[in-house]
mmCIF file of C-alpha atoms in Angstrom:
data_model
loop_
_atom_site.group_PDB
_atom_site.id
_atom_site.type_symbol
_atom_site.label_atom_id
_atom_site.label_comp_id
_atom_site.label_asym_id
_atom_site.label_seq_id
_atom_site.Cartn_x
_atom_site.Cartn_y
_atom_site.Cartn_z
ATOM 1 C CA UNK A 988 0.000 0.000 0.000
ATOM 2 C CA UNK A 989 1.291 3.440 -0.946
ATOM 3 C CA UNK A 990 0.671 5.970 1.830
ATOM 4 C CA UNK A 991 -0.853 9.311 0.974
ATOM 5 C CA UNK A 992 0.844 12.022 3.015
ATOM 6 C CA UNK A 993 -1.466 14.696 4.448
ATOM 7 C CA UNK A 994 0.473 17.540 2.814
ATOM 8 C CA UNK A 995 0.084 19.588 -0.344
ATOM 9 C CA UNK A 996 -3.038 20.955 -2.013
ATOM 10 C CA UNK A 997 -5.387 18.356 -0.557
ATOM 11 C CA UNK A 998 -3.760 18.242 2.871
ATOM 12 C CA UNK A 999 -6.873 19.268 4.791
ATOM 13 C CA UNK A 1000 -9.066 16.632 3.141
ATOM 14 C CA UNK A 1001 -6.449 13.932 3.673
ATOM 15 C CA UNK A 1002 -6.169 14.794 7.360
ATOM 16 C CA UNK A 1003 -9.922 14.383 7.752
ATOM 17 C CA UNK A 1004 -9.805 11.113 5.803
ATOM 18 C CA UNK A 1005 -7.129 9.702 8.086
ATOM 19 C CA UNK A 1006 -9.040 10.714 11.211
ATOM 20 C CA UNK A 1007 -12.254 9.327 9.713
ATOM 21 C CA UNK A 1008 -10.556 5.988 9.049
ATOM 22 C CA UNK A 1009 -9.340 5.857 12.643
ATOM 23 C CA UNK A 1010 -12.791 6.798 13.942
ATOM 24 C CA UNK A 1011 -14.506 4.055 11.912
ATOM 25 C CA UNK A 1012 -11.970 1.499 13.135
ATOM 26 C CA UNK A 1013 -12.466 2.536 16.759
ATOM 27 C CA UNK A 1014 -16.266 2.403 16.555
ATOM 28 C CA UNK A 1015 -16.062 -1.114 15.119
ATOM 29 C CA UNK A 1016 -13.903 -2.291 18.034
ATOM 30 C CA UNK A 1017 -14.410 -3.016 21.698
ATOM 31 C CA UNK A 1018 -14.431 -0.259 24.352
ATOM 32 C CA UNK A 1019 -10.744 -0.723 25.100
ATOM 33 C CA UNK A 1020 -9.836 -0.255 21.438
ATOM 34 C CA UNK A 1021 -12.140 2.747 21.168
ATOM 35 C CA UNK A 1022 -10.477 4.430 24.132
ATOM 36 C CA UNK A 1023 -6.953 3.810 22.825
ATOM 37 C CA UNK A 1024 -7.719 5.195 19.352
ATOM 38 C CA UNK A 1025 -9.560 8.186 20.837
ATOM 39 C CA UNK A 1026 -6.528 9.021 22.949
ATOM 40 C CA UNK A 1027 -4.247 8.908 19.913
ATOM 41 C CA UNK A 1028 -6.669 11.083 17.968
ATOM 42 C CA UNK A 1029 -6.555 13.605 20.829
ATOM 43 C CA UNK A 1030 -2.766 13.797 20.482
ATOM 44 C CA UNK A 1031 -3.012 14.172 16.719
ATOM 45 C CA UNK A 1032 -5.584 16.962 16.762
ATOM 46 C CA UNK A 1033 -3.897 18.947 19.545
ATOM 47 C CA UNK A 1034 -0.136 18.518 19.176
ATOM 48 C CA UNK A 1035 0.813 16.627 16.012
ATOM 49 C CA UNK A 1036 2.844 18.528 13.388
ATOM 50 C CA UNK A 1037 1.506 17.263 10.034
ATOM 51 C CA UNK A 1038 4.194 18.922 7.933
ATOM 52 C CA UNK A 1039 7.121 17.430 9.858
ATOM 53 C CA UNK A 1040 5.404 14.229 11.004
ATOM 54 C CA UNK A 1041 6.361 14.967 14.590
ATOM 55 C CA UNK A 1042 4.648 14.636 17.943
ATOM 56 C CA UNK A 1043 6.596 16.069 20.867
ATOM 57 C CA UNK A 1044 4.779 15.897 24.175
ATOM 58 C CA UNK A 1045 5.834 14.810 27.638
ATOM 59 C CA UNK A 1046 4.055 12.105 29.610
ATOM 60 C CA UNK A 1047 2.832 14.601 32.195
ATOM 61 C CA UNK A 1048 1.207 16.723 29.483
ATOM 62 C CA UNK A 1049 -0.345 13.655 27.873
ATOM 63 C CA UNK A 1050 -1.702 12.505 31.228
ATOM 64 C CA UNK A 1051 -3.343 15.892 31.736
ATOM 65 C CA UNK A 1052 -4.900 15.818 28.261
ATOM 66 C CA UNK A 1053 -6.155 12.251 28.688
ATOM 67 C CA UNK A 1054 -7.265 12.853 32.310
ATOM 68 C CA UNK A 1055 -5.316 9.796 33.484
ATOM 69 C CA UNK A 1056 -2.156 9.092 35.496
ATOM 70 C CA UNK A 1057 1.294 8.767 33.950
ATOM 71 C CA UNK A 1058 1.287 4.990 34.428
ATOM 72 C CA UNK A 1059 -1.682 4.776 32.066
ATOM 73 C CA UNK A 1060 0.148 6.999 29.579
ATOM 74 C CA UNK A 1061 3.191 4.706 29.609
ATOM 75 C CA UNK A 1062 1.005 1.649 29.084
ATOM 76 C CA UNK A 1063 -1.060 3.051 26.224
ATOM 77 C CA UNK A 1064 1.862 4.663 24.430
ATOM 78 C CA UNK A 1065 3.666 1.319 24.596
ATOM 79 C CA UNK A 1066 0.608 -0.356 23.076
ATOM 80 C CA UNK A 1067 0.536 2.199 20.252
ATOM 81 C CA UNK A 1068 4.237 1.666 19.537
ATOM 82 C CA UNK A 1069 3.803 -2.099 19.581
ATOM 83 C CA UNK A 1070 0.913 -1.785 17.122
ATOM 84 C CA UNK A 1071 3.080 0.340 14.834
ATOM 85 C CA UNK A 1072 0.677 3.307 14.991
ATOM 86 C CA UNK A 1073 3.376 5.556 16.431
ATOM 87 C CA UNK A 1074 7.118 5.314 15.897
ATOM 88 C CA UNK A 1075 10.025 6.799 17.823
ATOM 89 C CA UNK A 1076 11.915 9.146 15.516
ATOM 90 C CA UNK A 1077 14.320 10.426 18.160
ATOM 91 C CA UNK A 1078 14.650 9.005 21.648
ATOM 92 C CA UNK A 1079 14.393 11.491 24.490
ATOM 93 C CA UNK A 1080 17.507 12.194 26.554
ATOM 94 C CA UNK A 1081 18.770 14.661 29.176
ATOM 95 C CA UNK A 1082 15.383 16.065 30.037
ATOM 96 C CA UNK A 1083 14.151 16.185 26.437
ATOM 97 C CA UNK A 1084 11.049 14.262 25.462
ATOM 98 C CA UNK A 1085 11.060 11.788 22.598
ATOM 99 C CA UNK A 1086 10.083 12.884 19.099
ATOM 100 C CA UNK A 1087 7.377 10.587 17.755
ATOM 101 C CA UNK A 1088 5.846 10.111 14.326
ATOM 102 C CA UNK A 1089 2.777 8.372 12.972
ATOM 103 C CA UNK A 1090 2.967 4.944 11.385
ATOM 104 C CA UNK A 1091 0.653 6.030 8.580
ATOM 105 C CA UNK A 1092 0.998 2.878 6.517
ATOM 106 C CA UNK A 1093 0.196 0.646 9.488
ATOM 107 C CA UNK A 1094 -2.766 2.831 10.510
ATOM 108 C CA UNK A 1095 -4.246 2.611 7.019
ATOM 109 C CA UNK A 1096 -3.638 -1.139 6.805
ATOM 110 C CA UNK A 1097 -5.266 -1.776 10.173
ATOM 111 C CA UNK A 1098 -8.277 0.443 9.513
ATOM 112 C CA UNK A 1099 -8.962 -0.532 5.894
ATOM 113 C CA UNK A 1100 -11.423 -3.302 6.766
ATOM 114 C CA UNK A 1101 -13.686 -0.682 8.389
ATOM 115 C CA UNK A 1102 -13.619 1.953 5.630
ATOM 116 C CA UNK A 1103 -16.784 0.538 4.111
ATOM 117 C CA UNK A 1104 -18.662 1.509 7.281
ATOM 118 C CA UNK A 1105 -18.212 5.132 6.208
ATOM 119 C CA UNK A 1106 -19.336 4.489 2.649
ATOM 120 C CA UNK A 1107 -18.280 3.217 -0.748
ATOM 121 C CA UNK A 1108 -17.263 6.715 -1.803
ATOM 122 C CA UNK A 1109 -14.798 6.908 1.088
ATOM 123 C CA UNK A 1110 -13.308 3.500 0.274
ATOM 124 C CA UNK A 1111 -12.904 4.466 -3.390
ATOM 125 C CA UNK A 1112 -11.371 7.843 -2.532
ATOM 126 C CA UNK A 1113 -8.849 6.322 -0.145
ATOM 127 C CA UNK A 1114 -7.817 3.836 -2.814
ATOM 128 C CA UNK A 1115 -7.381 6.599 -5.386
ATOM 129 C CA UNK A 1116 -5.319 8.718 -2.991
ATOM 130 C CA UNK A 1117 -3.030 5.793 -2.275
ATOM 131 C CA UNK A 1118 -2.425 5.345 -6.010
ATOM 132 C CA UNK A 1119 -1.735 9.052 -6.473
ATOM 133 C CA UNK A 1120 0.912 8.843 -3.753
ATOM 134 C CA UNK A 1121 3.089 7.045 -6.283
ATOM 135 C CA UNK A 1122 3.412 3.641 -7.844
ATOM 136 C CA UNK A 1123 5.809 1.172 -6.226
ATOM 137 C CA UNK A 1124 8.987 0.134 -8.043
ATOM 138 C CA UNK A 1125 8.642 -2.471 -10.756
ATOM 139 C CA UNK A 1126 7.417 -5.558 -8.938
ATOM 140 C CA UNK A 1127 8.123 -8.920 -10.511
ATOM 141 C CA UNK A 1128 6.418 -11.950 -8.941
ATOM 142 C CA UNK A 1129 8.786 -14.786 -8.204
ATOM 143 C CA UNK A 1130 8.206 -18.505 -8.008
ATOM 144 C CA UNK A 1131 9.982 -21.062 -5.921
ATOM 145 C CA UNK A 1132 12.601 -23.098 -7.795
ATOM 146 C CA UNK A 1133 10.346 -26.168 -7.782
ATOM 147 C CA UNK A 1134 7.581 -24.196 -9.512
ATOM 148 C CA UNK A 1135 5.213 -24.204 -6.555
ATOM 149 C CA UNK A 1136 4.191 -21.451 -4.205
ATOM 150 C CA UNK A 1137 5.119 -21.507 -0.530
ATOM 151 C CA UNK A 1138 1.478 -22.130 0.284
ATOM 152 C CA UNK A 1139 1.466 -25.237 -1.909
ATOM 153 C CA UNK A 1140 4.503 -26.507 -0.027
ATOM 154 C CA UNK A 1141 2.370 -27.387 2.989
ATOM 155 C CA UNK A 1142 4.518 -25.614 5.559
ATOM 156 C CA UNK A 1143 3.698 -25.950 9.237
ATOM 157 C CA UNK A 1144 4.221 -23.638 12.187
ATOM 158 C CA UNK A 1145 3.436 -19.945 12.499
ATOM 159 C CA UNK A 1146 4.446 -18.940 8.948
ATOM 160 C CA UNK A 1147 1.020 -19.814 7.422
ATOM 161 C CA UNK A 1148 -0.641 -17.496 9.976
ATOM 162 C CA UNK A 1149 1.764 -14.703 9.102
ATOM 163 C CA UNK A 1150 1.180 -15.295 5.387
ATOM 164 C CA UNK A 1151 -2.569 -14.975 5.895
ATOM 165 C CA UNK A 1152 -2.143 -11.612 7.634
ATOM 166 C CA UNK A 1153 0.124 -10.296 4.907
ATOM 167 C CA UNK A 1154 -2.237 -11.506 2.176
ATOM 168 C CA UNK A 1155 -5.209 -9.755 3.782
ATOM 169 C CA UNK A 1156 -3.270 -6.501 4.115
ATOM 170 C CA UNK A 1157 -2.135 -6.223 0.499
ATOM 171 C CA UNK A 1158 -2.818 -9.126 -1.918
ATOM 172 C CA UNK A 1159 -0.721 -7.695 -4.776
ATOM 173 C CA UNK A 1160 2.308 -7.066 -2.586
ATOM 174 C CA UNK A 1161 1.870 -10.481 -1.008
ATOM 175 C CA UNK A 1162 1.817 -12.286 -4.363
ATOM 176 C CA UNK A 1163 4.918 -10.470 -5.559
ATOM 177 C CA UNK A 1164 7.185 -10.581 -2.513
ATOM 178 C CA UNK A 1165 5.849 -12.605 0.416
ATOM 179 C CA UNK A 1166 4.303 -15.650 -1.276
ATOM 180 C CA UNK A 1167 7.659 -16.869 -2.681
ATOM 181 C CA UNK A 1168 9.234 -16.906 0.797
ATOM 182 C CA UNK A 1169 9.448 -20.223 2.611
ATOM 183 C CA UNK A 1170 10.145 -20.874 6.260
ATOM 184 C CA UNK A 1171 13.217 -22.712 7.486
ATOM 185 C CA UNK A 1172 14.170 -24.111 10.847
ATOM 186 C CA UNK A 1173 15.250 -21.371 13.219
ATOM 187 C CA UNK A 1174 16.227 -20.807 16.822
ATOM 188 C CA UNK A 1175 13.768 -19.835 19.517
ATOM 189 C CA UNK A 1176 12.277 -16.388 19.001
ATOM 190 C CA UNK A 1177 13.607 -16.117 15.434
ATOM 191 C CA UNK A 1178 11.634 -16.642 12.224
ATOM 192 C CA UNK A 1179 14.001 -17.662 9.437
ATOM 193 C CA UNK A 1180 12.662 -17.164 5.901
ATOM 194 C CA UNK A 1181 14.290 -18.213 2.648
ATOM 195 C CA UNK A 1182 13.926 -16.134 -0.531
ATOM 196 C CA UNK A 1183 14.307 -17.521 -4.073
ATOM 197 C CA UNK A 1184 17.204 -15.195 -4.920
ATOM 198 C CA UNK A 1185 19.715 -12.795 -3.407
ATOM 199 C CA UNK A 1186 17.942 -9.825 -4.987
ATOM 200 C CA UNK A 1187 14.607 -10.941 -3.557
ATOM 201 C CA UNK A 1188 16.052 -11.340 -0.062
ATOM 202 C CA UNK A 1189 17.767 -7.944 -0.217
ATOM 203 C CA UNK A 1190 14.597 -6.182 -1.390
ATOM 204 C CA UNK A 1191 12.476 -7.716 1.375
ATOM 205 C CA UNK A 1192 15.044 -6.857 4.051
ATOM 206 C CA UNK A 1193 15.368 -3.281 2.773
ATOM 207 C CA UNK A 1194 11.759 -2.362 2.055
ATOM 208 C CA UNK A 1195 9.424 -4.861 3.726
ATOM 209 C CA UNK A 1196 11.106 -6.148 6.862
ATOM 210 C CA UNK A 1197 9.140 -3.881 9.213
ATOM 211 C CA UNK A 1198 5.856 -5.193 7.839
ATOM 212 C CA UNK A 1199 7.089 -8.766 8.147
ATOM 213 C CA UNK A 1200 8.143 -8.223 11.751
ATOM 214 C CA UNK A 1201 4.800 -6.666 12.669
ATOM 215 C CA UNK A 1202 2.851 -9.555 11.156
ATOM 216 C CA UNK A 1203 5.138 -12.023 12.935
ATOM 217 C CA UNK A 1204 4.683 -10.398 16.351
ATOM 218 C CA UNK A 1205 0.930 -10.233 15.941
ATOM 219 C CA UNK A 1206 0.819 -13.908 14.989
ATOM 220 C CA UNK A 1207 3.237 -15.050 17.687
ATOM 221 C CA UNK A 1208 4.378 -12.573 20.399
ATOM 222 C CA UNK A 1209 7.378 -14.815 21.184
ATOM 223 C CA UNK A 1210 8.958 -13.997 17.815
ATOM 224 C CA UNK A 1211 11.502 -11.275 18.372
ATOM 225 C CA UNK A 1212 13.327 -11.319 15.048
ATOM 226 C CA UNK A 1213 12.762 -12.121 11.389
ATOM 227 C CA UNK A 1214 15.651 -13.089 9.148
ATOM 228 C CA UNK A 1215 15.460 -13.315 5.363
ATOM 229 C CA UNK A 1216 18.241 -15.053 3.447
ATOM 230 C CA UNK A 1217 18.597 -16.222 -0.173
ATOM 231 C CA UNK A 1218 18.030 -19.889 -0.905
#
């Protein structure tokens, strides 16, 4: 998925679209999810710098805005980082608070299933905006050397669950880059994947590793690392 940045001529509309997507996702979830998304939306609408993709706010200030204690702030901010909805751009040090950014791609991926609750026009518009953000580099689907897909190989373990998540998020990207990967035996806490070529492995490590790691953690919290090597 190509992420439309809320800047430029249509910045205002794109900001509302992003917040609308988050709102629809929250309303479709349980009360705990609703509260977490609402708290993030409060940070976005009050302190987030759209142009620089920066959120700089101390825990005490966040606690006051959310009307909670700082322990709750630490817990919920950790949950947002784990979900990939916020990212640490610069770690705080010597009395300075951390500089955070939004994980826009992850937010859009996680909320996409609920866009239709807003309306078909919203779903279509979000798809068009993603395309206008720019086409990805030339993507060439690969096949395993034996001519079968990884799915046809009948692999066991957690990899099929991770594959299913990645397929649901972006079928085209999955077919091109994730489907050809196969799992190999690895040590505890490490998912070892084998790519059909050195180029394929390098591309996945460079451009798609974060998405792989997120899908792995959501499928199995004990997985702390994903390694991709050529076959």
